Short mmCIF file of C-alpha atoms in Angstrom, two decimals:
data_model
loop_
_atom_site.label_atom_id
_atom_site.label_comp_id
_atom_site.label_asym_id
_atom_site.label_seq_id
_atom_site.Cartn_x
_atom_site.Cartn_y
_atom_site.Cartn_z
CA ILE A 1337 -0.73 -0.21 0.27
CA LYS A 1338 1.43 3.08 -1.08
CA SER A 1339 1.44 6.33 1.14
CA LYS A 1340 -0.71 8.66 0.20
CA ILE A 1341 1.68 11.91 1.25
CA SER A 1342 4.26 13.22 -1.30
CA ALA A 1343 8.49 12.98 -0.25
CA SER A 1344 7.67 16.78 -0.38
CA ARG A 1345 4.73 17.55 2.08
CA LYS A 1346 6.58 14.79 4.85
CA LEU A 1347 9.20 16.23 4.69
CA MET A 1348 7.73 19.68 5.53
CA LEU A 1349 6.08 18.01 8.25
CA LYS A 1350 8.83 16.59 10.12
CA SER A 1351 10.54 20.39 9.72
CA LEU A 1352 7.71 21.84 11.11
CA MET A 1353 7.31 18.51 14.75
CA VAL A 1354 11.17 18.90 14.83
CA ALA A 1355 10.97 23.07 15.38
CA LYS A 1356 7.81 22.86 17.59
CA ALA A 1357 10.11 20.24 19.67
CA LYS A 1358 12.82 22.51 19.55
CA GLU A 1359 10.41 25.55 20.59
CA GLU A 1360 8.43 23.45 23.88
CA LEU A 1361 11.98 22.80 24.94
CA GLU A 1362 13.33 25.83 24.65
CA GLN A 1363 10.04 26.86 26.44
CA GLU A 1364 10.37 24.49 28.66
CA MET A 1365 14.35 25.18 30.04
CA VAL A 1366 12.68 28.86 31.52
CA GLU A 1367 10.19 27.43 32.79
CA LYS A 1368 12.70 25.39 35.00
CA GLU A 1369 14.98 28.59 35.28
CA GLU A 1370 11.68 30.36 37.17
CA GLN A 1371 10.84 27.37 38.62
CA LYS A 1372 15.14 28.00 40.34
CA GLU A 1373 15.32 31.87 40.94
CA LYS A 1374 11.40 30.97 42.59
CA TYR A 1375 12.69 28.01 44.81
CA LEU A 1376 16.04 30.58 45.63
CA GLU A 1377 13.71 33.29 46.69
CA GLU A 1378 12.47 31.13 49.16
CA LYS A 1379 15.19 29.08 51.17
CA ALA A 1380 17.71 31.51 50.90
CA PRO A 1381 16.07 35.32 50.64
CA PRO A 1382 19.41 37.92 50.36
CA ILE A 1383 20.70 39.00 53.38
CA GLN A 1384 20.96 42.70 54.83
CA THR A 1385 24.61 42.98 55.03
CA HIS A 1386 25.46 46.77 55.84
CA SER A 1387 23.03 46.92 59.49
CA MET A 1388 25.40 44.07 61.06
CA THR A 1389 28.72 44.98 62.58
CA LEU A 1390 31.98 43.41 62.53
CA GLN A 1391 31.26 40.10 65.36
CA GLU A 1392 27.61 40.09 64.17
CA LEU A 1393 29.09 39.28 60.71
CA LYS A 1394 31.50 36.22 61.31
CA THR A 1395 29.24 34.38 63.37
CA LEU A 1396 26.73 35.09 60.14
CA CYS A 1397 29.72 32.87 58.33
CA GLU A 1398 30.37 30.98 60.66
CA GLU A 1399 26.83 29.67 60.45
CA LEU A 1400 26.69 29.43 56.10
CA HIS A 1401 30.08 27.83 56.19
CA ALA A 1402 29.03 24.83 58.90
CA LYS A 1403 25.67 25.27 55.90
CA ILE A 1404 27.97 24.58 53.30
CA ASP A 1405 29.69 22.35 54.66
CA VAL A 1406 27.09 20.29 55.45
CA VAL A 1407 25.54 20.36 51.84
CA ASP A 1408 28.67 19.00 50.91
CA GLU A 1409 29.45 15.98 52.84
CA GLU A 1410 25.39 14.79 52.01
CA ARG A 1411 26.62 15.73 48.61
CA TYR A 1412 29.70 13.81 48.43
CA ASP A 1413 27.76 10.68 49.78
CA ILE A 1414 24.43 10.42 46.97
CA GLU A 1415 28.26 10.83 44.78
CA ALA A 1416 29.28 7.44 46.04
CA LYS A 1417 25.55 6.39 45.79
CA VAL A 1418 25.56 7.45 42.01
CA LEU A 1419 29.36 5.40 41.29
CA HIS A 1420 28.76 2.65 43.24
CA ASN A 1421 25.38 2.07 42.01
CA THR A 1422 26.95 3.02 37.67
CA ARG A 1423 29.84 -0.26 39.11
CA GLU A 1424 26.84 -2.00 40.51
CA ILE A 1425 25.16 -1.94 36.35
CA LYS A 1426 27.94 -2.13 34.65
CA ASP A 1427 28.87 -5.21 36.54
CA LEU A 1428 25.33 -6.80 36.28
CA ASN A 1429 25.61 -6.04 32.11
CA ILE A 1430 28.69 -7.52 31.38
CA LYS A 1431 26.75 -10.48 32.99
CA VAL A 1432 24.41 -10.08 30.63
CA LEU A 1433 26.34 -11.10 28.44
CA ASP A 1434 28.27 -13.89 29.03
CA LEU A 1435 24.78 -15.33 29.75
CA ARG A 1436 24.00 -14.14 26.32
CA GLY A 1437 27.41 -16.03 24.94
CA LYS A 1438 27.54 -18.67 26.80
CA PHE A 1439 23.75 -19.44 25.68
CA LYS A 1440 23.54 -19.30 21.70
CA ARG A 1441 20.80 -20.29 20.10
CA PRO A 1442 21.10 -23.64 17.52
CA ASN A 1443 20.62 -23.25 14.22
CA LEU A 1444 16.99 -24.38 12.98
CA ARG A 1445 17.30 -27.01 10.33
CA ARG A 1446 14.38 -28.02 8.16
CA VAL A 1447 11.17 -30.08 9.33
CA ARG A 1448 9.29 -31.81 6.84
CA VAL A 1449 5.62 -31.56 6.96
CA SER A 1450 2.62 -33.66 5.81
CA ALA A 1451 -0.09 -32.23 4.21
CA ASP A 1452 -1.93 -33.43 6.50
CA ALA A 1453 -0.70 -32.10 9.50
CA ILE A 1454 -0.02 -28.34 7.99
CA LEU A 1455 -3.72 -28.77 7.50
CA ARG A 1456 -4.86 -30.18 10.60
CA SER A 1457 -1.99 -27.43 12.90
CA LEU A 1458 -4.27 -24.30 10.64
CA LEU A 1459 -7.99 -26.71 11.20
CA GLY A 1460 -7.84 -27.78 14.48
CA SER A 1461 -9.16 -31.31 15.57
CA LYS A 1462 -11.63 -30.69 12.88
CA HIS A 1463 -9.77 -32.08 10.12
CA LYS A 1464 -10.42 -35.01 8.38
CA VAL A 1465 -9.84 -34.58 4.89
CA SER A 1466 -7.37 -37.26 3.87
CA LEU A 1467 -4.06 -36.06 1.50
CA ASP A 1468 -2.39 -38.89 1.65
CA LEU A 1469 -1.02 -37.62 -2.41
CA ARG A 1470 1.30 -40.97 -2.21
CA ALA A 1471 -2.75 -43.57 -2.33
CA ASN A 1472 -3.78 -42.02 -5.28
CA LEU A 1473 -0.29 -42.55 -7.41
CA LYS A 1474 -0.57 -46.53 -9.69
CA SER A 1475 0.92 -48.19 -7.54
CA VAL A 1476 3.26 -51.45 -8.60
CA LYS A 1477 2.41 -54.69 -7.99
CA LYS A 1478 6.02 -56.87 -6.29
CA GLU A 1479 3.80 -60.09 -6.74
CA ASP A 1480 4.36 -59.75 -10.82
CA THR A 1481 7.48 -58.68 -11.66
CA GLU A 1482 8.64 -61.19 -8.17
CA LYS A 1483 7.83 -64.23 -10.98
CA GLU A 1484 9.38 -62.67 -13.79
CA LYS A 1485 11.98 -62.82 -12.72
CA THR A 1486 12.13 -66.44 -10.44
CA VAL A 1487 10.95 -67.79 -13.95
CA GLU A 1488 14.00 -66.27 -16.18
CA VAL A 1489 16.34 -67.69 -14.06
CA SER A 1490 14.46 -70.71 -12.88
CA ASP A 1491 14.55 -71.48 -16.43
CA TRP A 1492 17.64 -70.71 -17.42
CA ARG A 1493 19.36 -72.38 -14.23
CA LYS A 1494 17.14 -76.29 -16.06
CA ASN A 1495 18.61 -75.75 -19.12
CA VAL A 1496 21.78 -74.40 -19.28
CA GLU A 1497 22.83 -78.25 -20.31
CA ALA A 1498 19.76 -78.59 -23.33
CA MET A 1499 21.21 -75.06 -25.01
CA SER A 1500 24.57 -75.64 -24.76
CA GLY A 1501 25.99 -75.85 -28.25
CA MET A 1502 24.34 -74.60 -31.99
CA GLU A 1503 21.48 -76.13 -31.38
CA GLY A 1504 20.29 -74.21 -27.79
CA ARG A 1505 21.42 -71.11 -29.53
CA LYS A 1506 19.37 -71.48 -32.23
CA LYS A 1507 16.87 -71.92 -30.35
CA MET A 1508 17.64 -69.45 -27.44
CA PHE A 1509 17.75 -67.30 -30.22
CA ASP A 1510 13.95 -68.32 -31.74
CA ALA A 1511 12.64 -67.63 -28.07
CA ALA A 1512 13.72 -64.20 -28.69
CA LYS A 1513 12.08 -63.53 -31.16
CA GLY A 1514 9.23 -64.98 -29.97
CA PRO A 1515 5.97 -67.40 -31.34
CA ASN A 1516 5.04 -64.74 -33.95
CA GLN A 1517 7.46 -64.28 -36.85
#
């Protein structure tokens, strides 16, 4: 079935989709920046330092440094967990690849299936018509061919002495021509 949309129309639609996606991505980035600024305004309001004394500034700096240390410790712990998890993921991926390598899929072989078996698998157990193609072939009776061979062999063995000499060869020649001469 051919597509009803021409190649140029497809290309135009793709370019429009890419442009729309780019536009939405830029809008999302702007929204994230706005959310970040809003969060920082709520959690860390600007500090009024011009009305503070030197001692108050020192205590403020000490508090800020203590908070920074706590945050750095948390960041370090989280980084260590992430590194541990990435190593574990790599190890598991390697194990998966090893397992795939160990169990190779066998090459598929051709299987001869009779017409009856195919129809049975397609139609289910309702299928009763037999498609035995060999039954439609002409059959050759083995008994007739065996009798002819044994008769010829037995005749030849009985008449070895009778066929010897010129007289015997003349009889064989006449027998080969047949009764109608």
